[in-house]
mmCIF file of C-alpha atoms in Angstrom:
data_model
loop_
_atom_site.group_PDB
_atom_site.id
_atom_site.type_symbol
_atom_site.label_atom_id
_atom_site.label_comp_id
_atom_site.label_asym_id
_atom_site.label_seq_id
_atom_site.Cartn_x
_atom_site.Cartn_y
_atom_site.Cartn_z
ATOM 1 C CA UNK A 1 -13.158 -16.129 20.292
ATOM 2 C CA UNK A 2 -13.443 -18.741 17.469
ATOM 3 C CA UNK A 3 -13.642 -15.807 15.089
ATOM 4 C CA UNK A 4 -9.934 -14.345 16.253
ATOM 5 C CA UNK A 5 -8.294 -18.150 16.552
ATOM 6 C CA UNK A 6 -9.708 -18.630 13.477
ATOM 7 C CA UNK A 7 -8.080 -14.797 11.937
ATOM 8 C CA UNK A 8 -4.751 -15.910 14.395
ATOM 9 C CA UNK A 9 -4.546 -19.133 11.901
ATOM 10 C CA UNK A 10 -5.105 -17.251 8.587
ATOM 11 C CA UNK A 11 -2.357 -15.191 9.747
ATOM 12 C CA UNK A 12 0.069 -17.899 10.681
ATOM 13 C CA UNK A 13 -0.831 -19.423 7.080
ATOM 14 C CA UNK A 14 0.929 -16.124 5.392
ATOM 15 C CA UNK A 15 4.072 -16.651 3.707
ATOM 16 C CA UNK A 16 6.297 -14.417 4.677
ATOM 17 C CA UNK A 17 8.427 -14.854 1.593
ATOM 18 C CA UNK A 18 5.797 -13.878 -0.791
ATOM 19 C CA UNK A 19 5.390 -10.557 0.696
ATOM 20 C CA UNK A 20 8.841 -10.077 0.686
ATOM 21 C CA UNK A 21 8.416 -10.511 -3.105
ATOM 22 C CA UNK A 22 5.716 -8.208 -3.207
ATOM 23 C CA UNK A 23 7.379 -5.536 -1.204
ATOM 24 C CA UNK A 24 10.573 -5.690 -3.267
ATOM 25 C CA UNK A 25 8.403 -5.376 -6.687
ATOM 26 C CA UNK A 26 6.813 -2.656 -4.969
ATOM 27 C CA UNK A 27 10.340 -0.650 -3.921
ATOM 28 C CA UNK A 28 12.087 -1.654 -7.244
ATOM 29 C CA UNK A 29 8.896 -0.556 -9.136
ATOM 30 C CA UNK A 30 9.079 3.059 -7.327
ATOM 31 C CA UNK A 31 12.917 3.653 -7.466
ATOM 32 C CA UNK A 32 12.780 2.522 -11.205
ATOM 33 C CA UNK A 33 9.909 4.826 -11.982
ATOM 34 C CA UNK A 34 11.427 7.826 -10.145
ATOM 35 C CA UNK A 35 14.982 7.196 -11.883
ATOM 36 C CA UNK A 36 13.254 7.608 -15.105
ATOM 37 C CA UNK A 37 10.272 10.495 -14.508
ATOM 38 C CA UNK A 38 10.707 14.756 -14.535
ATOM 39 C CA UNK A 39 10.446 15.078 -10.923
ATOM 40 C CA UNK A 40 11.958 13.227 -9.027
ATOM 41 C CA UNK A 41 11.647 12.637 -5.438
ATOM 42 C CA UNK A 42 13.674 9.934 -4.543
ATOM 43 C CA UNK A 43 16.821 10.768 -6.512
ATOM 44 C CA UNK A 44 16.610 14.579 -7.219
ATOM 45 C CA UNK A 45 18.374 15.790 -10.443
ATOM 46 C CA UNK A 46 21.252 18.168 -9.062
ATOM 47 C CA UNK A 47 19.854 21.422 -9.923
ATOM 48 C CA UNK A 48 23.010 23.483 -8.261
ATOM 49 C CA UNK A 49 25.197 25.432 -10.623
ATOM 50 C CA UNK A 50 28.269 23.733 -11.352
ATOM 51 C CA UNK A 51 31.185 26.373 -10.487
ATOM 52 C CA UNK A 52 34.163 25.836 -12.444
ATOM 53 C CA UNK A 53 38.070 27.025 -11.713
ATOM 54 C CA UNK A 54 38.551 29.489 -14.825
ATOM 55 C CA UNK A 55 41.914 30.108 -15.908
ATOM 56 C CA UNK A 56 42.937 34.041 -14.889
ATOM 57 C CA UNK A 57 43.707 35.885 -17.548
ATOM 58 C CA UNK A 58 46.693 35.906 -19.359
ATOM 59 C CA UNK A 59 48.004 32.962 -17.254
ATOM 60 C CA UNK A 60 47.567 29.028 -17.056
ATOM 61 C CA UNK A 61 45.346 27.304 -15.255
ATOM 62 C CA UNK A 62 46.567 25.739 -12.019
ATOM 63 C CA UNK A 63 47.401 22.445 -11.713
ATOM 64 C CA UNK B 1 -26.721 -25.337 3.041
ATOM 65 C CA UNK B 2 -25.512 -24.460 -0.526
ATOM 66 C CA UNK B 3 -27.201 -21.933 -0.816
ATOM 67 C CA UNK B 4 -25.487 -19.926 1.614
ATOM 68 C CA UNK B 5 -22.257 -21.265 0.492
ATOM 69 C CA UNK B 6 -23.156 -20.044 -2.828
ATOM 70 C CA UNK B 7 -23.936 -16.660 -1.310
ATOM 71 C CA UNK B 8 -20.656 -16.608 0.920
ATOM 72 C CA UNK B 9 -18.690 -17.531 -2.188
ATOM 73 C CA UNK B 10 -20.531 -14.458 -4.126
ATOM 74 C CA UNK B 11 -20.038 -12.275 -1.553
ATOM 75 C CA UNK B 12 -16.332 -13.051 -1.002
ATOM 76 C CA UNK B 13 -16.196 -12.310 -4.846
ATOM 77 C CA UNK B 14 -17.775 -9.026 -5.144
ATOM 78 C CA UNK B 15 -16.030 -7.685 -1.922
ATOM 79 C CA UNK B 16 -12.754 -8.986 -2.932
ATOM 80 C CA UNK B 17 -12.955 -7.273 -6.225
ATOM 81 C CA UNK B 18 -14.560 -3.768 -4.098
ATOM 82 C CA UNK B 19 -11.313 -3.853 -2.121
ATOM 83 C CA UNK B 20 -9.162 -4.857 -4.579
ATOM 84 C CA UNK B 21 -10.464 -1.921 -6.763
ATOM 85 C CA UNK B 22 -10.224 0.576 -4.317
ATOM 86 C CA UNK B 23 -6.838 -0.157 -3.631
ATOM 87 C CA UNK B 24 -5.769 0.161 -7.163
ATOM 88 C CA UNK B 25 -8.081 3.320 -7.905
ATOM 89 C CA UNK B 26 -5.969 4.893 -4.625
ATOM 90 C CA UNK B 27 -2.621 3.203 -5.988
ATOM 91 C CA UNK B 28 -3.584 5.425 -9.596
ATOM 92 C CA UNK B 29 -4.350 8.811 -7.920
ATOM 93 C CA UNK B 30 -1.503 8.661 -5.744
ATOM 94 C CA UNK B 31 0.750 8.125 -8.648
ATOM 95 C CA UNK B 32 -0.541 10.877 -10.676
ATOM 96 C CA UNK B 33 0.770 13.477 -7.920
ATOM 97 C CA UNK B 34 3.670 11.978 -6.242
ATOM 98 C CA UNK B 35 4.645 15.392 -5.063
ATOM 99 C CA UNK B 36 1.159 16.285 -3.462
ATOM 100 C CA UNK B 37 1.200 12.328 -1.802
ATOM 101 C CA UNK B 38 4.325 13.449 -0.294
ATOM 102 C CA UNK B 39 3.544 16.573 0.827
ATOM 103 C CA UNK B 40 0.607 14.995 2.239
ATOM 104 C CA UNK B 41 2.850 12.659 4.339
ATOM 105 C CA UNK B 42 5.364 15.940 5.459
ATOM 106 C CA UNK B 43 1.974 17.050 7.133
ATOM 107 C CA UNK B 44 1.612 13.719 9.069
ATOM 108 C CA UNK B 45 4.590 15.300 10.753
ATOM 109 C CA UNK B 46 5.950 11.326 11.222
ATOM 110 C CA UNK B 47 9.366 10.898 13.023
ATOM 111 C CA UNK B 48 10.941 9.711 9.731
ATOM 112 C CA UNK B 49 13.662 11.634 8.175
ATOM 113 C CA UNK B 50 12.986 12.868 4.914
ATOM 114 C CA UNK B 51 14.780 10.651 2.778
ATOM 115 C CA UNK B 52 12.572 7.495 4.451
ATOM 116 C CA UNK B 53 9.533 9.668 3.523
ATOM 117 C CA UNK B 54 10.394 10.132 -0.071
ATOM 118 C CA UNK B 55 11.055 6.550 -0.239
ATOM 119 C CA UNK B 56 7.477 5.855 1.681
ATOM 120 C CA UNK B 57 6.069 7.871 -0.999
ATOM 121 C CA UNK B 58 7.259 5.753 -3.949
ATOM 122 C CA UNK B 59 6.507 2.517 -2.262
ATOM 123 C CA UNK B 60 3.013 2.841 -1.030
ATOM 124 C CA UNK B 61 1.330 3.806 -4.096
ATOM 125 C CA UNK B 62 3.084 0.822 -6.162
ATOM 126 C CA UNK B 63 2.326 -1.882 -3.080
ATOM 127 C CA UNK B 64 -1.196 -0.441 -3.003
ATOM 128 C CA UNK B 65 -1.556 -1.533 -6.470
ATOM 129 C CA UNK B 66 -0.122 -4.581 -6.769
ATOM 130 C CA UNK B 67 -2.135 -5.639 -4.122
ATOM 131 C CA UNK B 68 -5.226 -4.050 -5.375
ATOM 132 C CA UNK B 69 -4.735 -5.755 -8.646
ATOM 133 C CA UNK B 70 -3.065 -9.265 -6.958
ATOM 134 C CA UNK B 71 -6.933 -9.044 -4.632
ATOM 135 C CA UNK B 72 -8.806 -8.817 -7.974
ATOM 136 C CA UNK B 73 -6.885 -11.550 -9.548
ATOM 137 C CA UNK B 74 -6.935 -13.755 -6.264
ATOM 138 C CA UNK B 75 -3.223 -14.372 -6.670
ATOM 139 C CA UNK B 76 -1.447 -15.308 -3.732
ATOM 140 C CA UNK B 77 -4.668 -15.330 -1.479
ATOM 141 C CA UNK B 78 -2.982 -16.378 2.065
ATOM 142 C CA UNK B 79 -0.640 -13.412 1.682
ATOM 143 C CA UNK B 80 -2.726 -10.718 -0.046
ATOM 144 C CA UNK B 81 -5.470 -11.131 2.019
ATOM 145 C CA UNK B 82 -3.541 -10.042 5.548
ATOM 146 C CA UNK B 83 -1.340 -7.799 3.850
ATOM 147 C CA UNK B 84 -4.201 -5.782 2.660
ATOM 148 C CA UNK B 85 -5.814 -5.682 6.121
ATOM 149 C CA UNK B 86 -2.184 -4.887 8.273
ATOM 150 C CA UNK B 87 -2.244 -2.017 5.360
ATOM 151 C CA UNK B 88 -5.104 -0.692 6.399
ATOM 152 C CA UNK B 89 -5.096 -1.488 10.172
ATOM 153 C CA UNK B 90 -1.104 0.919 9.682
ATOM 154 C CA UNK B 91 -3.271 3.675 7.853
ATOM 155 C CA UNK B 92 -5.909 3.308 10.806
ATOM 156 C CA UNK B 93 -3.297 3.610 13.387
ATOM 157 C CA UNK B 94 -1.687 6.542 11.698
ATOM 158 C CA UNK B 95 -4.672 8.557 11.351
ATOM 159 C CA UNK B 96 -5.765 7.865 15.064
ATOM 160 C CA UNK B 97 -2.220 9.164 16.267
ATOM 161 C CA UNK B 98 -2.811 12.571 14.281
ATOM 162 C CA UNK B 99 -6.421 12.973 15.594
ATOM 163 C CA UNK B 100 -5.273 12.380 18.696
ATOM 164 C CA UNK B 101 -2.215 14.884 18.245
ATOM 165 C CA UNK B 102 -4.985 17.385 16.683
ATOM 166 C CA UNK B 103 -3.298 17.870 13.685
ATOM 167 C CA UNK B 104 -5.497 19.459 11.277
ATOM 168 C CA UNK B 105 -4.985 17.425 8.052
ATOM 169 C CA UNK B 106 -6.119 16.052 4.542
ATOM 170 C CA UNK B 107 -5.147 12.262 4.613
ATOM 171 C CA UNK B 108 -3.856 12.892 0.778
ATOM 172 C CA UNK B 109 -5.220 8.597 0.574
ATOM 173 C CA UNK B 110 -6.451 9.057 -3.132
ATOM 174 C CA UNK B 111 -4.416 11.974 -4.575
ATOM 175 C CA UNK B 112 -4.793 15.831 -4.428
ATOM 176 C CA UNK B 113 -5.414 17.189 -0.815
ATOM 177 C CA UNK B 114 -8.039 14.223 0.230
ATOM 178 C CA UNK B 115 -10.797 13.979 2.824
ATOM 179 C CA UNK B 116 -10.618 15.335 6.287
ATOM 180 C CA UNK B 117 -9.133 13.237 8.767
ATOM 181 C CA UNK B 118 -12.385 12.282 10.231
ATOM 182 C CA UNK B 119 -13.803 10.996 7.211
ATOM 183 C CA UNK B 120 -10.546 9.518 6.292
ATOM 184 C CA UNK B 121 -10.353 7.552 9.559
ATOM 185 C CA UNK B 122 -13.988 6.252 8.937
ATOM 186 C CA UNK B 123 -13.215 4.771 5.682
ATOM 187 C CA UNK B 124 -9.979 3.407 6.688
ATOM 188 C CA UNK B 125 -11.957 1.810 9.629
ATOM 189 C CA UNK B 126 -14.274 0.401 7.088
ATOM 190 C CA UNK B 127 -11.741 -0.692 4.792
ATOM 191 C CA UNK B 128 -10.120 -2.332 7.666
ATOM 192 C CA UNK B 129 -13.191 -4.771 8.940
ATOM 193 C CA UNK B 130 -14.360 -5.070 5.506
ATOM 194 C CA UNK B 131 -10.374 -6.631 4.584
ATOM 195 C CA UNK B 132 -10.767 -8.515 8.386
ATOM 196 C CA UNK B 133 -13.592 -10.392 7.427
ATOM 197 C CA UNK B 134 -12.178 -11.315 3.795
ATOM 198 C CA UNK B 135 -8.987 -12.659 5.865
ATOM 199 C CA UNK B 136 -11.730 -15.021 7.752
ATOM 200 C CA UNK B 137 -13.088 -16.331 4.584
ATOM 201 C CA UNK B 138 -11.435 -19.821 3.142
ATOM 202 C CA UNK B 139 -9.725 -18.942 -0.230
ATOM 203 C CA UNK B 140 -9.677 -20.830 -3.506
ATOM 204 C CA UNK B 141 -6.643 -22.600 -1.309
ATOM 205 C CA UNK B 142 -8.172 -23.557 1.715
ATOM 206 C CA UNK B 143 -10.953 -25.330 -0.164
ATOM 207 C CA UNK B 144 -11.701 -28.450 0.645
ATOM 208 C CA UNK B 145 -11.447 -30.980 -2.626
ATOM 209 C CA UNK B 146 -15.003 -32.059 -3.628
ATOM 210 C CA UNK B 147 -16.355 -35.469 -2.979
ATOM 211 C CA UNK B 148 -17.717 -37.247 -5.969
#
């Protein structure tokens, strides 16, 4: 019983706003990392063909 | 009476750094295979869409290791401390809810495929009263100033 009051106060001494730092680092650490590596999860690189409106031949391209 | 103090303050030491270094040694596999970590977390079969799950998968293995290394360093111990044990008390909850759903898994906690889930739920159990007890223990902070 004295053991869990004694965890229940520990717990009430976190500060929350410290492990909202830490958290944040640890998001803005990942998104940066994943912006700048090969494979990216996060933010995939668009790997779809890009389909472009060719002028027909002979004639101008539509406006 | 100081000796055991003594030993309590060794012991709180050593352990801290244990955790602290498992932590970061998980935080460095994960990171070397992202894309194994993640598939590891698609077979958890979660209800989180996709796009939460690749965002779990960049965040854990970076808040692993800054607390790993902020454990070592005894920075911030009032925070660290729990934050390291609700970490492990989520990864104990999560593997009990697969067992439970029979889901026949590699937890994918220090890279590559990982342990079975058995094994993986007995080391996060251990990890888990090992970080309760450092939570019990006064920190650098708590200490009481010394009488001349």
């Amino acid at each position: 019983m004295t053991c869990l009051r004694r965890f229940r106060t520990r717990l009430m001494q976190l500060r929350p706003a410290r492990l909202l730092v830490l958290c944040a680092l640890a998001l803005l650490a990942g998104l940066a990392t994943d912006w700048f590596s090969e494979q990216r999860i996060f933010f995939p690189r668009n790997d779809f063909p890009v389909f472009q409106t060719l002028p027909a031949a002979g004639g101008a391209l539509e406006q | 009476m100081m000796h055991g103090d003594t030993g309590r303050r060794w012991s709180v030491r050593i352990l801290r750094i244990l955790l602290g270094a498992v932590f970061a040694w998980s935080a460095v596999a994960k990171l070397q295979d992202l894309s194994g970590f993640h598939a590891a977390l698609l077979a958890y079969e979660l209800p989180i869409p996709d796009r939460g799950l690749r965002l779990i998968t960049l965040f854990v293995p970076y808040l692993e290791g800054i607390l790993g290394l902020a454990l070592i360093a005894d920075f911030w111990p009032e925070t660290v401390r729990p934050a390291v044990w609700g970490l492990c008390s989520l990864f104990v909850v999560i593997l009990l809810l697969s067992a439970a759903r029979g889901l026949d898994i590699h937890c994918g906690c220090f890279g590559g495929r990982g342990a079975p889930l058995a094994v993986a739920l007995g080391r996060a159990g251990l990890l888990c009263v090992l970080a309760f007890w450092l939570v019990l223990q006064p920190s650098r902070l708590h200490a009481s100033p010394k009488k001349n």
